[in-house]
Amino acid sequence: MLSYDVVEWGKPLEKIERQTPRPAGTEVLVKLKYCGVCHSDVHIRDGYFDLGGGKRLHMSERGMHPPVTLGHEPFGTVISAGPEALDAPIGTECLVYPWTGCGDCARCHEGFDNYCAAPRMLGIQRPGGYADHLIVPHSRYLIDASGIDPPWAATLSCSGLSTYSAVSKLMPIPRQEWVAVIGAGGLGLAAIGMLRVLGHEKIVVIDIDRLKFRAAIAAGAAATLDGGDADALQELRQITAGALFGALDFVGSAETAQLALGALRKGGKLIVVGLFGGEITLSVAGTILRAITVQGSHLGSVAELKEVVALARAQKIKPIPIELRALSDVSRTLDELKQGTIVGRVIVACEQENVNKKHHAE
């Protein structure tokens, strides 16, 4: 099999050829067709997350030791299964839920693998989707995404799921109040779609790249704001009449979080999804007196992914702009994500013949 791996933290991925794995026990083997390229892989390739205050969470602390195969938005065909995988859908194209847990703890038994304290996630602790084959630990992580354009379906397991779970944490949203979406990349655009399908229209999108505002308006935003402006907080308060109900921060920097916190009304909520890094200072008394909520949102459950897929199949959420590239372009794509120059999503085709296929996800 072929994969593109992190051999040294902070360096370009390297092409690796090894024997194709054989599934054992409950495992299934998927021949990959597509894999989305997510911004979090930029940080993972660097080898750490910035926790702020000079502190870092190194990938070794997450059980990652090079060489590692990244990629957590895989889509492909099930081609074989271990002897205990009796219900494996052999020959079926499936979306893969990548946020797999240990399988034994209370969280996993509750269906919240993403909250497992000893995770075994695909593209993190387990080999991921920047490859042409993938071992999935159990067929319960295979999601039927029939009726959905496959390259777009690949994005649903991370950007679709993460935004759906984050938006759900804001619900119910009063129709007359404003919600801010910070970051107009792939997740931000997906979040606009999620908010719109749940009936909310008063959405202000904040980014420092004005070139992304057109895509944000096309996705359904009612207003846009350059977060790099010196008067950004004052402008945000003007747009929202001084009463921002909630903010979804898909950047996750100290600056973006502080901007949102400065604009929240009493009882407002900040949901942080992005992993840019840093730390924020909260006044204990101020947090209480303003009754604000600051909550992290980490991925989502298998059940939530099925709900996202159902929304996509019913065409209640719309595809974001997608560009297909060859698997060999994954390092260049990560570089461009780090520079913030990509609008929408890049999907790598794990089979060369799929690179130039016409698709309908734009």
CSV table of C-alpha atoms in Angstrom, one decimal:
chain,number,residue,atom,x,y,z
A,1,MET,CA,0.0,0.0,0.0
A,2,LEU,CA,1.0,3.6,-0.5
A,3,SER,CA,0.8,6.4,2.1
A,4,TYR,CA,2.2,9.9,2.8
A,5,ASP,CA,3.5,10.0,6.3
A,6,VAL,CA,5.0,12.3,8.9
A,7,VAL,CA,8.5,11.0,9.3
A,8,GLU,CA,9.8,14.0,11.1
A,9,TRP,CA,7.7,16.6,12.9
A,10,GLY,CA,7.5,19.9,11.0
A,11,LYS,CA,8.7,18.4,7.8
A,12,PRO,CA,6.9,17.6,4.5
A,13,LEU,CA,5.1,14.3,4.4
A,14,GLU,CA,7.1,11.5,2.8
A,15,LYS,CA,5.8,8.8,0.4
A,16,ILE,CA,6.0,5.4,2.0
A,17,GLU,CA,5.3,2.0,0.5
A,18,ARG,CA,4.5,-1.0,2.7
A,19,GLN,CA,2.6,-4.2,2.7
A,20,THR,CA,-1.2,-3.8,2.6
A,21,PRO,CA,-2.5,-4.7,6.1
A,22,ARG,CA,-4.9,-7.6,6.7
A,23,PRO,CA,-7.9,-7.0,8.9
A,24,ALA,CA,-8.1,-9.1,12.1
A,25,GLY,CA,-10.9,-9.7,14.6
A,26,THR,CA,-13.7,-7.1,14.1
A,27,GLU,CA,-11.5,-4.9,11.7
A,28,VAL,CA,-12.4,-4.1,8.1
A,29,LEU,CA,-10.2,-3.0,5.3
A,30,VAL,CA,-11.2,0.0,3.2
A,31,LYS,CA,-9.7,0.8,-0.2
A,32,LEU,CA,-9.7,4.6,0.0
A,33,LYS,CA,-11.1,6.8,-2.8
A,34,TYR,CA,-10.9,10.2,-1.1
A,35,CYS,CA,-9.7,11.9,2.1
A,36,GLY,CA,-10.4,15.5,3.2
A,37,VAL,CA,-7.4,17.7,4.3
A,38,CYS,CA,-8.2,19.4,7.6
A,39,HIS,CA,-6.5,22.4,9.1
A,40,SER,CA,-5.9,20.5,12.4
A,41,ASP,CA,-3.4,18.3,10.4
A,42,VAL,CA,-1.3,21.5,10.0
A,43,HIS,CA,-0.7,21.5,13.8
A,44,ILE,CA,-0.3,17.8,14.0
A,45,ARG,CA,2.3,17.8,11.3
A,46,ASP,CA,4.1,20.5,13.3
A,47,GLY,CA,4.2,18.1,16.2
A,48,TYR,CA,2.3,20.1,18.8
A,49,PHE,CA,-0.7,22.2,19.8
A,50,ASP,CA,0.0,25.6,21.4
A,51,LEU,CA,-1.7,25.7,24.8
A,52,GLY,CA,-0.7,29.2,25.5
A,53,GLY,CA,1.6,30.6,28.2
A,54,GLY,CA,4.6,28.9,26.5
A,55,LYS,CA,3.1,25.5,27.0
A,56,ARG,CA,2.7,22.9,24.2
A,57,LEU,CA,0.8,19.6,23.9
A,58,HIS,CA,3.3,17.5,21.9
A,59,MET,CA,2.0,14.8,19.7
A,60,SER,CA,4.0,12.2,21.6
A,61,GLU,CA,1.7,12.9,24.5
A,62,ARG,CA,-1.2,11.9,22.3
A,63,GLY,CA,0.5,8.5,21.5
A,64,MET,CA,1.9,9.6,18.2
A,65,HIS,CA,5.4,8.6,17.2
A,66,PRO,CA,6.7,9.0,13.6
A,67,PRO,CA,6.2,7.6,11.1
A,68,VAL,CA,2.5,8.4,11.3
A,69,THR,CA,-0.2,8.6,8.6
A,70,LEU,CA,-2.5,11.5,9.1
A,71,GLY,CA,-5.9,12.1,7.5
A,72,HIS,CA,-9.2,11.8,9.3
A,73,GLU,CA,-11.8,12.4,6.6
A,74,PRO,CA,-11.7,9.1,4.7
A,75,PHE,CA,-14.1,7.7,2.2
A,76,GLY,CA,-13.8,4.4,0.3
A,77,THR,CA,-14.9,0.9,-0.5
A,78,VAL,CA,-14.9,-2.0,2.1
A,79,ILE,CA,-12.9,-4.8,0.5
A,80,SER,CA,-12.3,-7.3,3.3
A,81,ALA,CA,-13.0,-8.0,6.9
A,82,GLY,CA,-11.6,-9.9,9.9
A,83,PRO,CA,-13.3,-13.2,11.0
A,84,GLU,CA,-15.3,-11.4,13.8
A,85,ALA,CA,-16.6,-8.6,11.5
A,86,LEU,CA,-19.7,-10.6,10.5
A,87,ASP,CA,-21.8,-7.7,9.4
A,88,ALA,CA,-19.1,-5.9,7.3
A,89,PRO,CA,-20.7,-4.4,4.1
A,90,ILE,CA,-18.2,-5.8,1.7
A,91,GLY,CA,-18.2,-4.1,-1.7
A,92,THR,CA,-20.0,-1.0,-0.3
A,93,GLU,CA,-18.8,2.6,-0.5
A,94,CYS,CA,-18.8,4.1,3.0
A,95,LEU,CA,-17.9,7.2,4.9
A,96,VAL,CA,-15.6,6.4,7.8
A,97,TYR,CA,-16.1,7.8,11.3
A,98,PRO,CA,-12.5,8.4,12.4
A,99,TRP,CA,-12.9,9.4,16.1
A,100,THR,CA,-12.6,5.9,17.5
A,101,GLY,CA,-12.1,5.3,21.1
A,102,CYS,CA,-10.7,2.4,23.2
A,103,GLY,CA,-14.0,0.5,22.8
A,104,ASP,CA,-14.1,-0.5,26.5
A,105,CYS,CA,-14.7,2.6,28.6
A,106,ALA,CA,-18.0,4.1,29.7
A,107,ARG,CA,-17.8,6.9,27.2
A,108,CYS,CA,-17.3,4.4,24.3
A,109,HIS,CA,-20.2,2.3,25.5
A,110,GLU,CA,-22.4,5.4,25.6
A,111,GLY,CA,-21.5,6.1,22.0
A,112,PHE,CA,-19.2,9.0,22.7
A,113,ASP,CA,-15.9,7.7,21.3
A,114,ASN,CA,-14.8,11.3,20.9
A,115,TYR,CA,-14.8,11.7,24.7
A,116,CYS,CA,-12.7,8.6,25.3
A,117,ALA,CA,-9.8,9.2,27.7
A,118,ALA,CA,-7.7,6.7,25.8
A,119,PRO,CA,-8.6,7.4,22.2
A,120,ARG,CA,-7.4,5.4,19.2
A,121,MET,CA,-8.5,7.9,16.5
A,122,LEU,CA,-7.8,7.3,12.8
A,123,GLY,CA,-5.2,9.7,11.5
A,124,ILE,CA,-4.0,10.3,15.1
A,125,GLN,CA,-3.2,7.2,17.2
A,126,ARG,CA,-4.1,4.9,14.3
A,127,PRO,CA,-3.0,5.2,10.6
A,128,GLY,CA,-5.3,7.6,8.7
A,129,GLY,CA,-6.5,8.4,5.3
A,130,TYR,CA,-3.5,9.9,3.5
A,131,ALA,CA,-3.1,6.5,2.0
A,132,ASP,CA,-4.7,4.1,-0.5
A,133,HIS,CA,-5.9,1.6,2.2
A,134,LEU,CA,-7.2,1.9,5.7
A,135,ILE,CA,-7.9,-0.4,8.6
A,136,VAL,CA,-11.1,0.5,10.5
A,137,PRO,CA,-11.5,-1.2,13.9
A,138,HIS,CA,-15.2,-2.1,13.6
A,139,SER,CA,-17.9,-1.9,11.1
A,140,ARG,CA,-20.0,0.3,13.4
A,141,TYR,CA,-17.7,3.2,12.3
A,142,LEU,CA,-18.8,2.8,8.6
A,143,ILE,CA,-21.5,5.2,7.6
A,144,ASP,CA,-23.7,4.7,4.5
A,145,ALA,CA,-23.4,8.0,2.6
A,146,SER,CA,-25.1,6.8,-0.6
A,147,GLY,CA,-26.8,9.6,-2.5
A,148,ILE,CA,-24.1,12.2,-1.6
A,149,ASP,CA,-21.3,13.3,-3.8
A,150,PRO,CA,-18.3,11.2,-2.5
A,151,PRO,CA,-15.7,14.1,-2.3
A,152,TRP,CA,-18.2,16.2,-0.3
A,153,ALA,CA,-19.2,13.2,1.8
A,154,ALA,CA,-15.6,12.8,2.9
A,155,THR,CA,-15.7,16.2,4.6
A,156,LEU,CA,-18.7,15.4,6.7
A,157,SER,CA,-16.8,13.2,9.2
A,158,CYS,CA,-14.8,16.2,10.4
A,159,SER,CA,-15.9,19.6,9.1
A,160,GLY,CA,-19.6,18.6,8.8
A,161,LEU,CA,-19.6,16.8,12.1
A,162,SER,CA,-17.6,19.3,14.1
A,163,THR,CA,-19.8,22.2,13.0
A,164,TYR,CA,-23.0,20.4,13.6
A,165,SER,CA,-22.0,19.4,17.1
A,166,ALA,CA,-20.8,23.0,17.8
A,167,VAL,CA,-23.9,24.6,16.4
A,168,SER,CA,-26.0,22.2,18.5
A,169,LYS,CA,-24.3,23.5,21.7
A,170,LEU,CA,-25.8,27.0,20.9
A,171,MET,CA,-29.3,25.8,20.4
A,172,PRO,CA,-32.0,27.0,20.8
A,173,ILE,CA,-31.0,30.3,19.2
A,174,PRO,CA,-33.6,33.2,19.3
A,175,ARG,CA,-34.4,34.0,15.6
A,176,GLN,CA,-34.0,37.8,16.2
A,177,GLU,CA,-30.5,37.5,17.7
A,178,TRP,CA,-27.1,37.4,16.1
A,179,VAL,CA,-24.5,34.6,16.0
A,180,ALA,CA,-20.9,35.2,14.9
A,181,VAL,CA,-19.0,32.6,12.9
A,182,ILE,CA,-15.2,33.3,13.3
A,183,GLY,CA,-13.2,31.9,10.5
A,184,ALA,CA,-14.5,31.6,6.9
A,185,GLY,CA,-12.6,28.5,6.0
A,186,GLY,CA,-14.1,25.1,5.4
A,187,LEU,CA,-15.5,24.7,8.9
A,188,GLY,CA,-16.8,28.3,9.0
A,189,LEU,CA,-18.7,27.9,5.7
A,190,ALA,CA,-20.1,24.5,6.8
A,191,ALA,CA,-21.3,26.2,10.1
A,192,ILE,CA,-23.2,28.8,8.1
A,193,GLY,CA,-25.0,26.0,6.3
A,194,MET,CA,-25.8,24.3,9.6
A,195,LEU,CA,-27.2,27.4,11.1
A,196,ARG,CA,-29.3,28.1,8.1
A,197,VAL,CA,-30.7,24.6,8.0
A,198,LEU,CA,-31.7,25.0,11.6
A,199,GLY,CA,-33.6,28.2,10.8
A,200,HIS,CA,-31.2,30.9,11.8
A,201,GLU,CA,-30.3,33.8,9.4
A,202,LYS,CA,-28.7,36.6,11.5
A,203,ILE,CA,-25.1,35.4,11.0
A,204,VAL,CA,-22.1,37.6,10.9
A,205,VAL,CA,-18.9,36.1,9.6
A,206,ILE,CA,-15.5,37.3,10.8
A,207,ASP,CA,-12.2,36.7,9.1
A,208,ILE,CA,-9.0,38.6,8.3
A,209,ASP,CA,-9.1,37.6,4.6
A,210,ARG,CA,-11.7,39.7,2.8
A,211,LEU,CA,-11.4,37.4,-0.2
A,212,LYS,CA,-13.4,34.8,1.7
A,213,PHE,CA,-16.3,37.1,2.3
A,214,ARG,CA,-17.9,36.3,-1.0
A,215,ALA,CA,-18.0,32.6,-0.2
A,216,ALA,CA,-19.5,33.4,3.2
A,217,ILE,CA,-22.3,35.5,1.7
A,218,ALA,CA,-23.0,32.8,-0.8
A,219,ALA,CA,-23.2,30.3,2.0
A,220,GLY,CA,-25.9,32.4,3.7
A,221,ALA,CA,-24.1,35.0,6.0
A,222,ALA,CA,-26.0,38.2,6.5
A,223,ALA,CA,-23.0,40.3,7.3
A,224,THR,CA,-19.2,40.1,7.3
A,225,LEU,CA,-16.4,41.8,9.3
A,226,ASP,CA,-12.7,42.1,9.0
A,227,GLY,CA,-11.4,40.8,12.3
A,228,GLY,CA,-8.1,42.5,11.7
A,229,ASP,CA,-9.5,46.0,11.8
A,230,ALA,CA,-8.5,48.1,14.8
A,231,ASP,CA,-12.1,48.8,15.5
A,232,ALA,CA,-13.3,45.2,15.0
A,233,LEU,CA,-14.9,45.0,18.4
A,234,GLN,CA,-16.8,48.2,18.0
A,235,GLU,CA,-17.9,47.2,14.5
A,236,LEU,CA,-19.1,43.8,15.8
A,237,ARG,CA,-21.1,45.5,18.6
A,238,GLN,CA,-22.7,47.9,16.0
A,239,ILE,CA,-23.7,45.0,13.7
A,240,THR,CA,-25.2,43.0,16.6
A,241,ALA,CA,-26.8,46.1,18.3
A,242,GLY,CA,-24.6,45.3,21.3
A,243,ALA,CA,-26.2,41.9,21.9
A,244,LEU,CA,-24.3,39.1,20.4
A,245,PHE,CA,-26.1,35.9,21.4
A,246,GLY,CA,-23.3,33.4,20.6
A,247,ALA,CA,-20.1,32.9,18.7
A,248,LEU,CA,-18.6,29.9,17.0
A,249,ASP,CA,-14.8,30.3,16.9
A,250,PHE,CA,-13.3,28.1,14.2
A,251,VAL,CA,-9.9,29.8,14.6
A,252,GLY,CA,-9.4,29.3,18.3
A,253,SER,CA,-6.8,32.0,19.0
A,254,ALA,CA,-6.5,34.2,22.0
A,255,GLU,CA,-7.4,37.2,19.8
A,256,THR,CA,-10.5,35.7,18.2
A,257,ALA,CA,-11.8,34.4,21.6
A,258,GLN,CA,-11.3,37.8,23.2
A,259,LEU,CA,-13.1,39.5,20.3
A,260,ALA,CA,-16.1,37.3,20.8
A,261,LEU,CA,-16.1,37.6,24.5
A,262,GLY,CA,-16.0,41.4,24.3
A,263,ALA,CA,-19.2,41.4,22.2
A,264,LEU,CA,-21.3,38.7,23.9
A,265,ARG,CA,-24.5,39.9,25.6
A,266,LYS,CA,-25.4,38.8,29.1
A,267,GLY,CA,-26.1,35.1,29.0
A,268,GLY,CA,-24.1,34.7,25.7
A,269,LYS,CA,-22.1,31.7,24.7
A,270,LEU,CA,-18.7,31.2,23.1
A,271,ILE,CA,-18.1,27.8,21.5
A,272,VAL,CA,-14.5,27.2,20.7
A,273,VAL,CA,-13.6,24.7,18.0
A,274,GLY,CA,-10.4,25.9,16.3
A,275,LEU,CA,-7.0,24.9,17.6
A,276,PHE,CA,-4.8,27.8,16.6
A,277,GLY,CA,-3.7,28.1,20.2
A,278,GLY,CA,-2.9,30.5,23.0
A,279,GLU,CA,-4.8,31.2,26.1
A,280,ILE,CA,-7.4,33.7,27.4
A,281,THR,CA,-7.9,35.4,30.7
A,282,LEU,CA,-11.4,35.4,32.2
A,283,SER,CA,-12.6,37.5,35.1
A,284,VAL,CA,-14.3,35.2,37.6
A,285,ALA,CA,-16.6,37.9,38.8
A,286,GLY,CA,-17.2,39.2,35.2
A,287,THR,CA,-18.0,35.7,34.0
A,288,ILE,CA,-20.6,35.3,36.7
A,289,LEU,CA,-22.1,38.8,36.5
A,290,ARG,CA,-22.4,38.5,32.7
A,291,ALA,CA,-23.6,34.8,33.0
A,292,ILE,CA,-21.5,33.9,29.9
A,293,THR,CA,-20.6,30.4,28.8
A,294,VAL,CA,-17.3,29.4,27.3
A,295,GLN,CA,-17.3,25.9,26.0
A,296,GLY,CA,-15.0,23.7,23.9
A,297,SER,CA,-16.5,21.5,21.2
A,298,HIS,CA,-14.5,18.5,20.2
A,299,LEU,CA,-15.6,16.6,17.2
A,300,GLY,CA,-18.9,14.6,17.6
A,301,SER,CA,-20.4,11.2,18.0
A,302,VAL,CA,-21.3,8.4,15.6
A,303,ALA,CA,-25.0,9.3,16.1
A,304,GLU,CA,-24.4,12.9,15.3
A,305,LEU,CA,-22.5,12.0,12.1
A,306,LYS,CA,-25.5,9.9,11.0
A,307,GLU,CA,-27.7,13.0,11.5
A,308,VAL,CA,-25.3,15.1,9.5
A,309,VAL,CA,-25.3,12.6,6.6
A,310,ALA,CA,-29.1,12.5,6.7
A,311,LEU,CA,-29.2,16.3,6.4
A,312,ALA,CA,-26.8,16.1,3.4
A,313,ARG,CA,-28.8,13.3,1.7
A,314,ALA,CA,-32.0,15.3,2.1
A,315,GLN,CA,-30.1,18.3,0.6
A,316,LYS,CA,-30.9,20.4,3.6
A,317,ILE,CA,-27.2,21.4,3.9
A,318,LYS,CA,-25.4,22.4,0.7
A,319,PRO,CA,-21.9,21.5,-0.4
A,320,ILE,CA,-19.1,24.0,0.3
A,321,PRO,CA,-16.5,24.8,-2.5
A,322,ILE,CA,-14.3,21.7,-3.0
A,323,GLU,CA,-11.1,21.2,-5.0
A,324,LEU,CA,-9.8,17.8,-5.9
A,325,ARG,CA,-6.1,17.2,-5.8
A,326,ALA,CA,-3.8,14.2,-6.0
A,327,LEU,CA,-2.7,12.4,-2.8
A,328,SER,CA,0.8,13.5,-3.6
A,329,ASP,CA,-0.2,17.1,-3.2
A,330,VAL,CA,-1.2,16.7,0.5
A,331,SER,CA,1.9,18.4,1.9
A,332,ARG,CA,1.4,21.4,-0.5
A,333,THR,CA,-2.2,21.6,0.7
A,334,LEU,CA,-1.2,21.6,4.3
A,335,ASP,CA,1.3,24.4,3.6
A,336,GLU,CA,-1.5,26.5,1.9
A,337,LEU,CA,-3.9,25.8,4.8
A,338,LYS,CA,-1.2,27.1,7.2
A,339,GLN,CA,-0.9,30.3,5.1
A,340,GLY,CA,-4.7,30.6,5.1
A,341,THR,CA,-5.0,30.8,1.3
A,342,ILE,CA,-7.5,28.0,0.7
A,343,VAL,CA,-11.2,28.8,0.4
A,344,GLY,CA,-13.5,25.9,1.2
A,345,ARG,CA,-12.0,22.4,1.2
A,346,VAL,CA,-9.3,20.4,-0.6
A,347,ILE,CA,-10.0,16.7,-1.0
A,348,VAL,CA,-7.2,14.4,-2.1
A,349,ALA,CA,-8.0,11.5,-4.4
A,350,CYS,CA,-6.4,8.4,-3.1
A,351,GLU,CA,-6.8,6.8,-6.6
A,352,GLN,CA,-5.1,8.7,-9.3
A,353,GLU,CA,-7.9,8.2,-11.8
A,354,ASN,CA,-10.3,10.2,-9.5
A,355,VAL,CA,-8.2,13.4,-9.5
A,356,ASN,CA,-9.8,14.8,-12.7
A,357,LYS,CA,-13.3,13.4,-12.3
A,358,LYS,CA,-16.1,15.9,-12.6
A,359,HIS,CA,-18.0,16.4,-9.3
A,360,HIS,CA,-20.9,18.5,-8.1
A,361,ALA,CA,-19.7,19.8,-4.8
A,362,GLU,CA,-19.2,23.4,-5.9
